[in-house]
C-alpha cells in the first residue's frame, strides 16, 4: 500500500473515511476565533491597532477557511470516496491546520514585555490551543 502523510493510510478506504469524519466532527473553528477575540480585548490598549487588526483579520480568515473545509467535506462524506479524494481532503486539512498554526504562532507578536500579566494570559491561551490541537490529533 502506498505510504501517505499519516498512519491511517494503512487502513482500507472505508476506515480512512470514518477517521476523516471523526476528525471533522472534532474541529471547532469558531472556538479559535472566540479565543482570538478574547486576546484582542485584552490587548486593545497596549498593542498598536494595525497589528491587532491584522492579527484579528488573519484569525477571522482562518476561521472562515475552517468552516468552508468542514462544510465541504461533511457534505462529501455522505457518499463513499475514492482514495485520491480522501488524500485531497487530507491535504486541504493540512493547509487549514497550517493557517491555524500561523495565527496562533504569530500571537507572540502581541506580547509586550512591559505587560507581563497580559503576556501570561496570551501564553496560557496559546498553550491551551496547542494542548487542544495535540489532543485532537491523537
PDB file of N, CA and C in Angstrom, residues 13-119:
ATOM      1  N   UNK A  13     -10.024   2.064   2.639  1.00  0.00           N
ATOM      2  CA  UNK A  13     -10.602   3.390   2.354  1.00  0.00           C
ATOM      3  C   UNK A  13     -11.819   3.691   3.229  1.00  0.00           C
ATOM      4  N   UNK A  14     -12.640   2.708   3.539  1.00  0.00           N
ATOM      5  CA  UNK A  14     -13.820   2.940   4.375  1.00  0.00           C
ATOM      6  C   UNK A  14     -13.454   3.399   5.776  1.00  0.00           C
ATOM      7  N   UNK A  15     -12.421   2.806   6.339  1.00  0.00           N
ATOM      8  CA  UNK A  15     -11.980   3.208   7.675  1.00  0.00           C
ATOM      9  C   UNK A  15     -11.300   4.571   7.604  1.00  0.00           C
ATOM     10  N   UNK A  16     -10.558   4.833   6.537  1.00  0.00           N
ATOM     11  CA  UNK A  16      -9.955   6.154   6.354  1.00  0.00           C
ATOM     12  C   UNK A  16     -11.035   7.231   6.324  1.00  0.00           C
ATOM     13  N   UNK A  17     -12.108   6.934   5.622  1.00  0.00           N
ATOM     14  CA  UNK A  17     -13.206   7.897   5.527  1.00  0.00           C
ATOM     15  C   UNK A  17     -13.854   8.111   6.895  1.00  0.00           C
ATOM     16  N   UNK A  18     -14.004   7.035   7.668  1.00  0.00           N
ATOM     17  CA  UNK A  18     -14.575   7.171   9.016  1.00  0.00           C
ATOM     18  C   UNK A  18     -13.651   7.987   9.917  1.00  0.00           C
ATOM     19  N   UNK A  19     -12.334   7.801   9.780  1.00  0.00           N
ATOM     20  CA  UNK A  19     -11.383   8.590  10.568  1.00  0.00           C
ATOM     21  C   UNK A  19     -11.443  10.063  10.191  1.00  0.00           C
ATOM     22  N   UNK A  20     -11.599  10.346   8.905  1.00  0.00           N
ATOM     23  CA  UNK A  20     -11.740  11.737   8.465  1.00  0.00           C
ATOM     24  C   UNK A  20     -13.014  12.352   9.036  1.00  0.00           C
ATOM     25  N   UNK A  21     -14.103  11.604   9.021  1.00  0.00           N
ATOM     26  CA  UNK A  21     -15.372  12.103   9.580  1.00  0.00           C
ATOM     27  C   UNK A  21     -15.225  12.369  11.078  1.00  0.00           C
ATOM     28  N   UNK A  22     -14.529  11.493  11.779  1.00  0.00           N
ATOM     29  CA  UNK A  22     -14.301  11.692  13.211  1.00  0.00           C
ATOM     30  C   UNK A  22     -13.478  12.957  13.449  1.00  0.00           C
ATOM     31  N   UNK A  23     -12.462  13.169  12.634  1.00  0.00           N
ATOM     32  CA  UNK A  23     -11.649  14.383  12.760  1.00  0.00           C
ATOM     33  C   UNK A  23     -12.445  15.635  12.464  1.00  0.00           C
ATOM     34  N   UNK A  24     -13.302  15.593  11.446  1.00  0.00           N
ATOM     35  CA  UNK A  24     -14.132  16.752  11.112  1.00  0.00           C
ATOM     36  C   UNK A  24     -15.094  17.098  12.241  1.00  0.00           C
ATOM     37  N   UNK A  25     -15.621  16.074  12.894  1.00  0.00           N
ATOM     38  CA  UNK A  25     -16.552  16.325  13.991  1.00  0.00           C
ATOM     39  C   UNK A  25     -15.870  16.998  15.175  1.00  0.00           C
ATOM     40  N   UNK A  26     -14.556  16.824  15.294  1.00  0.00           N
ATOM     41  CA  UNK A  26     -13.851  17.413  16.435  1.00  0.00           C
ATOM     42  C   UNK A  26     -13.353  18.833  16.158  1.00  0.00           C
ATOM     43  N   UNK A  27     -13.418  19.291  14.908  1.00  0.00           N
ATOM     44  CA  UNK A  27     -12.960  20.647  14.585  1.00  0.00           C
ATOM     45  C   UNK A  27     -13.991  21.680  15.028  1.00  0.00           C
ATOM     46  N   UNK A  28     -13.506  22.713  15.680  1.00  0.00           N
ATOM     47  CA  UNK A  28     -14.361  23.818  16.136  1.00  0.00           C
ATOM     48  C   UNK A  28     -13.712  25.134  15.734  1.00  0.00           C
ATOM     49  N   UNK A  29     -13.815  25.534  14.453  1.00  0.00           N
ATOM     50  CA  UNK A  29     -13.148  26.758  14.003  1.00  0.00           C
ATOM     51  C   UNK A  29     -13.613  28.017  14.737  1.00  0.00           C
ATOM     52  N   UNK A  30     -14.860  28.077  15.120  1.00  0.00           N
ATOM     53  CA  UNK A  30     -15.376  29.277  15.793  1.00  0.00           C
ATOM     54  C   UNK A  30     -14.751  29.465  17.170  1.00  0.00           C
ATOM     55  N   UNK A  31     -14.383  28.387  17.816  1.00  0.00           N
ATOM     56  CA  UNK A  31     -13.769  28.497  19.135  1.00  0.00           C
ATOM     57  C   UNK A  31     -12.421  29.211  19.044  1.00  0.00           C
ATOM     58  N   UNK A  32     -11.683  28.960  17.984  1.00  0.00           N
ATOM     59  CA  UNK A  32     -10.407  29.645  17.786  1.00  0.00           C
ATOM     60  C   UNK A  32     -10.616  31.152  17.647  1.00  0.00           C
ATOM     61  N   UNK A  33     -11.633  31.550  16.899  1.00  0.00           N
ATOM     62  CA  UNK A  33     -11.927  32.977  16.743  1.00  0.00           C
ATOM     63  C   UNK A  33     -12.378  33.587  18.066  1.00  0.00           C
ATOM     64  N   UNK A  34     -13.148  32.859  18.845  1.00  0.00           N
ATOM     65  CA  UNK A  34     -13.580  33.348  20.146  1.00  0.00           C
ATOM     66  C   UNK A  34     -12.373  33.624  21.046  1.00  0.00           C
ATOM     67  N   UNK A  35     -11.411  32.713  21.044  1.00  0.00           N
ATOM     68  CA  UNK A  35     -10.192  32.929  21.839  1.00  0.00           C
ATOM     69  C   UNK A  35      -9.382  34.108  21.306  1.00  0.00           C
ATOM     70  N   UNK A  36      -9.348  34.264  19.978  1.00  0.00           N
ATOM     71  CA  UNK A  36      -8.639  35.406  19.395  1.00  0.00           C
ATOM     72  C   UNK A  36      -9.297  36.719  19.808  1.00  0.00           C
ATOM     73  N   UNK A  37     -10.614  36.738  19.853  1.00  0.00           N
ATOM     74  CA  UNK A  37     -11.316  37.950  20.302  1.00  0.00           C
ATOM     75  C   UNK A  37     -11.030  38.247  21.772  1.00  0.00           C
ATOM     76  N   UNK A  38     -10.912  37.208  22.581  1.00  0.00           N
ATOM     77  CA  UNK A  38     -10.567  37.398  23.987  1.00  0.00           C
ATOM     78  C   UNK A  38      -9.181  38.032  24.118  1.00  0.00           C
ATOM     79  N   UNK A  39      -8.232  37.548  23.340  1.00  0.00           N
ATOM     80  CA  UNK A  39      -6.884  38.130  23.355  1.00  0.00           C
ATOM     81  C   UNK A  39      -6.934  39.570  22.863  1.00  0.00           C
ATOM     82  N   UNK A  40      -7.701  39.832  21.807  1.00  0.00           N
ATOM     83  CA  UNK A  40      -7.789  41.196  21.270  1.00  0.00           C
ATOM     84  C   UNK A  40      -8.369  42.158  22.301  1.00  0.00           C
ATOM     85  N   UNK A  41      -9.375  41.713  23.033  1.00  0.00           N
ATOM     86  CA  UNK A  41      -9.939  42.569  24.084  1.00  0.00           C
ATOM     87  C   UNK A  41      -8.915  42.857  25.167  1.00  0.00           C
ATOM     88  N   UNK A  42      -8.115  41.859  25.483  1.00  0.00           N
ATOM     89  CA  UNK A  42      -7.077  42.032  26.492  1.00  0.00           C
ATOM     90  C   UNK A  42      -6.001  43.011  26.027  1.00  0.00           C
ATOM     91  N   UNK A  43      -5.696  42.995  24.743  1.00  0.00           N
ATOM     92  CA  UNK A  43      -4.589  43.795  24.195  1.00  0.00           C
ATOM     93  C   UNK A  43      -5.024  45.129  23.605  1.00  0.00           C
ATOM     94  N   UNK A  44      -6.275  45.455  23.651  1.00  0.00           N
ATOM     95  CA  UNK A  44      -6.772  46.626  22.914  1.00  0.00           C
ATOM     96  C   UNK A  44      -6.104  47.935  23.301  1.00  0.00           C
ATOM     97  N   UNK A  45      -5.617  48.074  24.528  1.00  0.00           N
ATOM     98  CA  UNK A  45      -4.998  49.327  24.957  1.00  0.00           C
ATOM     99  C   UNK A  45      -3.478  49.299  24.939  1.00  0.00           C
ATOM    100  N   UNK A  46      -2.896  48.139  24.665  1.00  0.00           N
ATOM    101  CA  UNK A  46      -1.438  48.028  24.772  1.00  0.00           C
ATOM    102  C   UNK A  46      -0.735  47.694  23.462  1.00  0.00           C
ATOM    103  N   UNK A  47      -1.449  47.132  22.517  1.00  0.00           N
ATOM    104  CA  UNK A  47      -0.860  46.720  21.238  1.00  0.00           C
ATOM    105  C   UNK A  47      -1.297  47.717  20.169  1.00  0.00           C
ATOM    106  N   UNK A  48      -0.388  48.108  19.270  1.00  0.00           N
ATOM    107  CA  UNK A  48      -0.786  49.027  18.190  1.00  0.00           C
ATOM    108  C   UNK A  48      -1.977  48.475  17.408  1.00  0.00           C
ATOM    109  N   UNK A  49      -2.932  49.349  17.148  1.00  0.00           N
ATOM    110  CA  UNK A  49      -4.170  48.948  16.492  1.00  0.00           C
ATOM    111  C   UNK A  49      -3.955  48.243  15.148  1.00  0.00           C
ATOM    112  N   UNK A  50      -3.066  48.708  14.260  1.00  0.00           N
ATOM    113  CA  UNK A  50      -2.892  47.997  12.981  1.00  0.00           C
ATOM    114  C   UNK A  50      -2.414  46.546  13.164  1.00  0.00           C
ATOM    115  N   UNK A  51      -1.537  46.327  14.125  1.00  0.00           N
ATOM    116  CA  UNK A  51      -1.059  44.968  14.383  1.00  0.00           C
ATOM    117  C   UNK A  51      -2.204  44.098  14.899  1.00  0.00           C
ATOM    118  N   UNK A  52      -2.958  44.617  15.832  1.00  0.00           N
ATOM    119  CA  UNK A  52      -4.074  43.864  16.400  1.00  0.00           C
ATOM    120  C   UNK A  52      -5.150  43.583  15.356  1.00  0.00           C
ATOM    121  N   UNK A  53      -5.463  44.580  14.539  1.00  0.00           N
ATOM    122  CA  UNK A  53      -6.473  44.396  13.491  1.00  0.00           C
ATOM    123  C   UNK A  53      -6.006  43.376  12.456  1.00  0.00           C
ATOM    124  N   UNK A  54      -4.732  43.436  12.091  1.00  0.00           N
ATOM    125  CA  UNK A  54      -4.201  42.460  11.134  1.00  0.00           C
ATOM    126  C   UNK A  54      -4.248  41.049  11.681  1.00  0.00           C
ATOM    127  N   UNK A  55      -3.894  40.898  12.970  1.00  0.00           N
ATOM    128  CA  UNK A  55      -3.928  39.571  13.576  1.00  0.00           C
ATOM    129  C   UNK A  55      -5.361  39.049  13.661  1.00  0.00           C
ATOM    130  N   UNK A  56      -6.289  39.924  14.018  1.00  0.00           N
ATOM    131  CA  UNK A  56      -7.700  39.503  14.068  1.00  0.00           C
ATOM    132  C   UNK A  56      -8.239  39.149  12.683  1.00  0.00           C
ATOM    133  N   UNK A  57      -7.820  39.895  11.669  1.00  0.00           N
ATOM    134  CA  UNK A  57      -8.241  39.571  10.298  1.00  0.00           C
ATOM    135  C   UNK A  57      -7.717  38.203   9.891  1.00  0.00           C
ATOM    136  N   UNK A  58      -6.474  37.909  10.264  1.00  0.00           N
ATOM    137  CA  UNK A  58      -5.900  36.593   9.979  1.00  0.00           C
ATOM    138  C   UNK A  58      -6.667  35.496  10.711  1.00  0.00           C
ATOM    139  N   UNK A  59      -7.036  35.750  11.965  1.00  0.00           N
ATOM    140  CA  UNK A  59      -7.819  34.777  12.732  1.00  0.00           C
ATOM    141  C   UNK A  59      -9.198  34.566  12.110  1.00  0.00           C
ATOM    142  N   UNK A  60      -9.820  35.652  11.638  1.00  0.00           N
ATOM    143  CA  UNK A  60     -11.136  35.537  11.000  1.00  0.00           C
ATOM    144  C   UNK A  60     -11.042  34.766   9.686  1.00  0.00           C
ATOM    145  N   UNK A  61      -9.993  35.026   8.913  1.00  0.00           N
ATOM    146  CA  UNK A  61      -9.798  34.298   7.649  1.00  0.00           C
ATOM    147  C   UNK A  61      -9.562  32.811   7.917  1.00  0.00           C
ATOM    148  N   UNK A  62      -8.814  32.509   8.949  1.00  0.00           N
ATOM    149  CA  UNK A  62      -8.580  31.120   9.319  1.00  0.00           C
ATOM    150  C   UNK A  62      -9.871  30.436   9.740  1.00  0.00           C
ATOM    151  N   UNK A  63     -10.696  31.147  10.478  1.00  0.00           N
ATOM    152  CA  UNK A  63     -11.989  30.592  10.901  1.00  0.00           C
ATOM    153  C   UNK A  63     -12.891  30.335   9.696  1.00  0.00           C
ATOM    154  N   UNK A  64     -12.914  31.272   8.773  1.00  0.00           N
ATOM    155  CA  UNK A  64     -13.705  31.096   7.558  1.00  0.00           C
ATOM    156  C   UNK A  64     -13.213  29.883   6.766  1.00  0.00           C
ATOM    157  N   UNK A  65     -11.897  29.759   6.640  1.00  0.00           N
ATOM    158  CA  UNK A  65     -11.330  28.598   5.932  1.00  0.00           C
ATOM    159  C   UNK A  65     -11.721  27.298   6.634  1.00  0.00           C
ATOM    160  N   UNK A  66     -11.717  27.306   7.957  1.00  0.00           N
ATOM    161  CA  UNK A  66     -12.106  26.109   8.708  1.00  0.00           C
ATOM    162  C   UNK A  66     -13.562  25.739   8.495  1.00  0.00           C
ATOM    163  N   UNK A  67     -14.435  26.737   8.491  1.00  0.00           N
ATOM    164  CA  UNK A  67     -15.856  26.460   8.253  1.00  0.00           C
ATOM    165  C   UNK A  67     -16.090  25.949   6.833  1.00  0.00           C
ATOM    166  N   UNK A  68     -15.402  26.530   5.862  1.00  0.00           N
ATOM    167  CA  UNK A  68     -15.545  26.057   4.481  1.00  0.00           C
ATOM    168  C   UNK A  68     -15.043  24.628   4.337  1.00  0.00           C
ATOM    169  N   UNK A  69     -13.911  24.334   4.954  1.00  0.00           N
ATOM    170  CA  UNK A  69     -13.352  22.980   4.903  1.00  0.00           C
ATOM    171  C   UNK A  69     -14.319  21.978   5.523  1.00  0.00           C
ATOM    172  N   UNK A  70     -14.813  22.291   6.715  1.00  0.00           N
ATOM    173  CA  UNK A  70     -15.735  21.375   7.394  1.00  0.00           C
ATOM    174  C   UNK A  70     -17.023  21.178   6.602  1.00  0.00           C
ATOM    175  N   UNK A  71     -17.582  22.271   6.111  1.00  0.00           N
ATOM    176  CA  UNK A  71     -18.843  22.171   5.366  1.00  0.00           C
ATOM    177  C   UNK A  71     -18.677  21.355   4.088  1.00  0.00           C
ATOM    178  N   UNK A  72     -17.600  21.634   3.374  1.00  0.00           N
ATOM    179  CA  UNK A  72     -17.358  20.923   2.116  1.00  0.00           C
ATOM    180  C   UNK A  72     -17.203  19.429   2.338  1.00  0.00           C
ATOM    181  N   UNK A  73     -16.364  19.051   3.287  1.00  0.00           N
ATOM    182  CA  UNK A  73     -16.074  17.628   3.452  1.00  0.00           C
ATOM    183  C   UNK A  73     -17.165  16.882   4.214  1.00  0.00           C
ATOM    184  N   UNK A  74     -17.921  17.551   5.047  1.00  0.00           N
ATOM    185  CA  UNK A  74     -19.051  16.863   5.685  1.00  0.00           C
ATOM    186  C   UNK A  74     -20.096  16.480   4.637  1.00  0.00           C
ATOM    187  N   UNK A  75     -20.282  17.360   3.637  1.00  0.00           N
ATOM    188  CA  UNK A  75     -21.223  17.038   2.561  1.00  0.00           C
ATOM    189  C   UNK A  75     -20.690  15.886   1.711  1.00  0.00           C
ATOM    190  N   UNK A  76     -19.411  15.916   1.401  1.00  0.00           N
ATOM    191  CA  UNK A  76     -18.846  14.871   0.550  1.00  0.00           C
ATOM    192  C   UNK A  76     -18.754  13.522   1.247  1.00  0.00           C
ATOM    193  N   UNK A  77     -18.655  13.523   2.562  1.00  0.00           N
ATOM    194  CA  UNK A  77     -18.519  12.261   3.294  1.00  0.00           C
ATOM    195  C   UNK A  77     -19.824  11.485   3.372  1.00  0.00           C
ATOM    196  N   UNK A  78     -20.890  12.053   2.862  1.00  0.00           N
ATOM    197  CA  UNK A  78     -22.162  11.329   2.835  1.00  0.00           C
ATOM    198  C   UNK A  78     -22.161  10.229   1.791  1.00  0.00           C
ATOM    199  N   UNK A  79     -21.180  10.272   0.911  1.00  0.00           N
ATOM    200  CA  UNK A  79     -21.036   9.230  -0.105  1.00  0.00           C
ATOM    201  C   UNK A  79     -19.655   8.600   0.047  1.00  0.00           C
ATOM    202  N   UNK A  80     -19.462   7.445  -0.548  1.00  0.00           N
ATOM    203  CA  UNK A  80     -18.180   6.758  -0.472  1.00  0.00           C
ATOM    204  C   UNK A  80     -17.169   7.481  -1.363  1.00  0.00           C
ATOM    205  N   UNK A  81     -15.998   7.744  -0.805  1.00  0.00           N
ATOM    206  CA  UNK A  81     -14.956   8.480  -1.522  1.00  0.00           C
ATOM    207  C   UNK A  81     -13.820   7.550  -1.925  1.00  0.00           C
ATOM    208  N   UNK A  82     -13.221   7.839  -3.064  1.00  0.00           N
ATOM    209  CA  UNK A  82     -12.079   7.060  -3.521  1.00  0.00           C
ATOM    210  C   UNK A  82     -10.824   7.546  -2.782  1.00  0.00           C
ATOM    211  N   UNK A  83      -9.737   6.762  -2.792  1.00  0.00           N
ATOM    212  CA  UNK A  83      -8.515   7.146  -2.064  1.00  0.00           C
ATOM    213  C   UNK A  83      -7.922   8.487  -2.505  1.00  0.00           C
ATOM    214  N   UNK A  84      -8.020   8.830  -3.787  1.00  0.00           N
ATOM    215  CA  UNK A  84      -7.474  10.107  -4.249  1.00  0.00           C
ATOM    216  C   UNK A  84      -8.246  11.282  -3.635  1.00  0.00           C
ATOM    217  N   UNK A  85      -9.553  11.144  -3.509  1.00  0.00           N
ATOM    218  CA  UNK A  85     -10.364  12.197  -2.908  1.00  0.00           C
ATOM    219  C   UNK A  85     -10.074  12.308  -1.414  1.00  0.00           C
ATOM    220  N   UNK A  86      -9.878  11.167  -0.755  1.00  0.00           N
ATOM    221  CA  UNK A  86      -9.512  11.188   0.654  1.00  0.00           C
ATOM    222  C   UNK A  86      -8.159  11.872   0.856  1.00  0.00           C
ATOM    223  N   UNK A  87      -7.248  11.637  -0.053  1.00  0.00           N
ATOM    224  CA  UNK A  87      -5.929  12.285   0.016  1.00  0.00           C
ATOM    225  C   UNK A  87      -6.077  13.808  -0.143  1.00  0.00           C
ATOM    226  N   UNK A  88      -6.954  14.229  -1.052  1.00  0.00           N
ATOM    227  CA  UNK A  88      -7.192  15.663  -1.247  1.00  0.00           C
ATOM    228  C   UNK A  88      -7.783  16.284   0.022  1.00  0.00           C
ATOM    229  N   UNK A  89      -8.695  15.569   0.680  1.00  0.00           N
ATOM    230  CA  UNK A  89      -9.262  16.059   1.938  1.00  0.00           C
ATOM    231  C   UNK A  89      -8.174  16.193   3.000  1.00  0.00           C
ATOM    232  N   UNK A  90      -7.273  15.235   3.005  1.00  0.00           N
ATOM    233  CA  UNK A  90      -6.175  15.269   3.968  1.00  0.00           C
ATOM    234  C   UNK A  90      -5.244  16.457   3.710  1.00  0.00           C
ATOM    235  N   UNK A  91      -4.920  16.699   2.469  1.00  0.00           N
ATOM    236  CA  UNK A  91      -4.035  17.820   2.137  1.00  0.00           C
ATOM    237  C   UNK A  91      -4.706  19.164   2.428  1.00  0.00           C
ATOM    238  N   UNK A  92      -5.989  19.280   2.143  1.00  0.00           N
ATOM    239  CA  UNK A  92      -6.699  20.513   2.466  1.00  0.00           C
ATOM    240  C   UNK A  92      -6.779  20.714   3.979  1.00  0.00           C
ATOM    241  N   UNK A  93      -6.923  19.627   4.716  1.00  0.00           N
ATOM    242  CA  UNK A  93      -6.908  19.711   6.177  1.00  0.00           C
ATOM    243  C   UNK A  93      -5.556  20.175   6.698  1.00  0.00           C
ATOM    244  N   UNK A  94      -4.499  19.722   6.055  1.00  0.00           N
ATOM    245  CA  UNK A  94      -3.159  20.191   6.425  1.00  0.00           C
ATOM    246  C   UNK A  94      -3.007  21.683   6.163  1.00  0.00           C
ATOM    247  N   UNK A  95      -3.534  22.150   5.042  1.00  0.00           N
ATOM    248  CA  UNK A  95      -3.463  23.586   4.734  1.00  0.00           C
ATOM    249  C   UNK A  95      -4.250  24.395   5.762  1.00  0.00           C
ATOM    250  N   UNK A  96      -5.418  23.904   6.130  1.00  0.00           N
ATOM    251  CA  UNK A  96      -6.194  24.585   7.161  1.00  0.00           C
ATOM    252  C   UNK A  96      -5.428  24.599   8.487  1.00  0.00           C
ATOM    253  N   UNK A  97      -4.849  23.469   8.842  1.00  0.00           N
ATOM    254  CA  UNK A  97      -4.051  23.402  10.067  1.00  0.00           C
ATOM    255  C   UNK A  97      -2.880  24.367  10.041  1.00  0.00           C
ATOM    256  N   UNK A  98      -2.280  24.547   8.862  1.00  0.00           N
ATOM    257  CA  UNK A  98      -1.162  25.487   8.743  1.00  0.00           C
ATOM    258  C   UNK A  98      -1.632  26.925   8.961  1.00  0.00           C
ATOM    259  N   UNK A  99      -2.830  27.262   8.478  1.00  0.00           N
ATOM    260  CA  UNK A  99      -3.323  28.627   8.707  1.00  0.00           C
ATOM    261  C   UNK A  99      -3.595  28.871  10.189  1.00  0.00           C
ATOM    262  N   UNK A 100      -4.115  27.870  10.867  1.00  0.00           N
ATOM    263  CA  UNK A 100      -4.350  27.997  12.310  1.00  0.00           C
ATOM    264  C   UNK A 100      -3.013  28.131  13.040  1.00  0.00           C
ATOM    265  N   UNK A 101      -2.022  27.375  12.606  1.00  0.00           N
ATOM    266  CA  UNK A 101      -0.696  27.460  13.228  1.00  0.00           C
ATOM    267  C   UNK A 101      -0.075  28.843  13.029  1.00  0.00           C
ATOM    268  N   UNK A 102      -0.276  29.439  11.864  1.00  0.00           N
ATOM    269  CA  UNK A 102       0.249  30.792  11.623  1.00  0.00           C
ATOM    270  C   UNK A 102      -0.443  31.797  12.541  1.00  0.00           C
ATOM    271  N   UNK A 103      -1.758  31.675  12.679  1.00  0.00           N
ATOM    272  CA  UNK A 103      -2.498  32.594  13.559  1.00  0.00           C
ATOM    273  C   UNK A 103      -1.965  32.492  14.985  1.00  0.00           C
ATOM    274  N   UNK A 104      -1.919  31.292  15.508  1.00  0.00           N
ATOM    275  CA  UNK A 104      -1.544  31.137  16.914  1.00  0.00           C
ATOM    276  C   UNK A 104      -0.046  31.261  17.128  1.00  0.00           C
ATOM    277  N   UNK A 105       0.746  30.955  16.140  1.00  0.00           N
ATOM    278  CA  UNK A 105       2.178  31.187  16.260  1.00  0.00           C
ATOM    279  C   UNK A 105       2.515  32.662  16.266  1.00  0.00           C
ATOM    280  N   UNK A 106       1.741  33.440  15.528  1.00  0.00           N
ATOM    281  CA  UNK A 106       2.005  34.878  15.456  1.00  0.00           C
ATOM    282  C   UNK A 106       1.426  35.653  16.638  1.00  0.00           C
ATOM    283  N   UNK A 107       0.694  34.996  17.518  1.00  0.00           N
ATOM    284  CA  UNK A 107       0.162  35.722  18.680  1.00  0.00           C
ATOM    285  C   UNK A 107       1.284  36.187  19.594  1.00  0.00           C
ATOM    286  N   UNK A 108       2.480  35.643  19.428  1.00  0.00           N
ATOM    287  CA  UNK A 108       3.603  36.127  20.236  1.00  0.00           C
ATOM    288  C   UNK A 108       3.949  37.577  19.884  1.00  0.00           C
ATOM    289  N   UNK A 109       3.552  38.038  18.702  1.00  0.00           N
ATOM    290  CA  UNK A 109       3.768  39.441  18.339  1.00  0.00           C
ATOM    291  C   UNK A 109       2.971  40.390  19.231  1.00  0.00           C
ATOM    292  N   UNK A 110       1.934  39.865  19.862  1.00  0.00           N
ATOM    293  CA  UNK A 110       1.083  40.691  20.712  1.00  0.00           C
ATOM    294  C   UNK A 110       1.609  40.807  22.143  1.00  0.00           C
ATOM    295  N   UNK A 111       2.598  40.003  22.476  1.00  0.00           N
ATOM    296  CA  UNK A 111       3.145  40.025  23.835  1.00  0.00           C
ATOM    297  C   UNK A 111       4.042  41.248  24.015  1.00  0.00           C
ATOM    298  N   UNK A 112       3.822  41.961  25.097  1.00  0.00           N
ATOM    299  CA  UNK A 112       4.585  43.165  25.409  1.00  0.00           C
ATOM    300  C   UNK A 112       5.351  42.935  26.713  1.00  0.00           C
ATOM    301  N   UNK A 113       6.684  43.128  26.709  1.00  0.00           N
ATOM    302  CA  UNK A 113       7.449  42.860  27.925  1.00  0.00           C
ATOM    303  C   UNK A 113       7.046  43.747  29.109  1.00  0.00           C
ATOM    304  N   UNK A 114       6.538  44.929  28.846  1.00  0.00           N
ATOM    305  CA  UNK A 114       6.146  45.818  29.938  1.00  0.00           C
ATOM    306  C   UNK A 114       4.787  45.442  30.543  1.00  0.00           C
ATOM    307  N   UNK A 115       4.102  44.452  29.946  1.00  0.00           N
ATOM    308  CA  UNK A 115       2.809  43.987  30.465  1.00  0.00           C
ATOM    309  C   UNK A 115       2.872  42.474  30.688  1.00  0.00           C
ATOM    310  N   UNK A 116       3.545  42.038  31.757  1.00  0.00           N
ATOM    311  CA  UNK A 116       3.734  40.594  31.964  1.00  0.00           C
ATOM    312  C   UNK A 116       2.431  39.835  32.199  1.00  0.00           C
ATOM    313  N   UNK A 117       1.461  40.441  32.854  1.00  0.00           N
ATOM    314  CA  UNK A 117       0.190  39.740  33.096  1.00  0.00           C
ATOM    315  C   UNK A 117      -0.537  39.455  31.780  1.00  0.00           C
ATOM    316  N   UNK A 118      -0.520  40.424  30.898  1.00  0.00           N
ATOM    317  CA  UNK A 118      -1.146  40.246  29.585  1.00  0.00           C
ATOM    318  C   UNK A 118      -0.412  39.160  28.801  1.00  0.00           C
ATOM    319  N   UNK A 119       0.908  39.182  28.843  1.00  0.00           N
ATOM    320  CA  UNK A 119       1.701  38.176  28.139  1.00  0.00           C
ATOM    321  C   UNK A 119       1.450  36.787  28.710  1.00  0.00           C
TER     322      UNK A 119
END
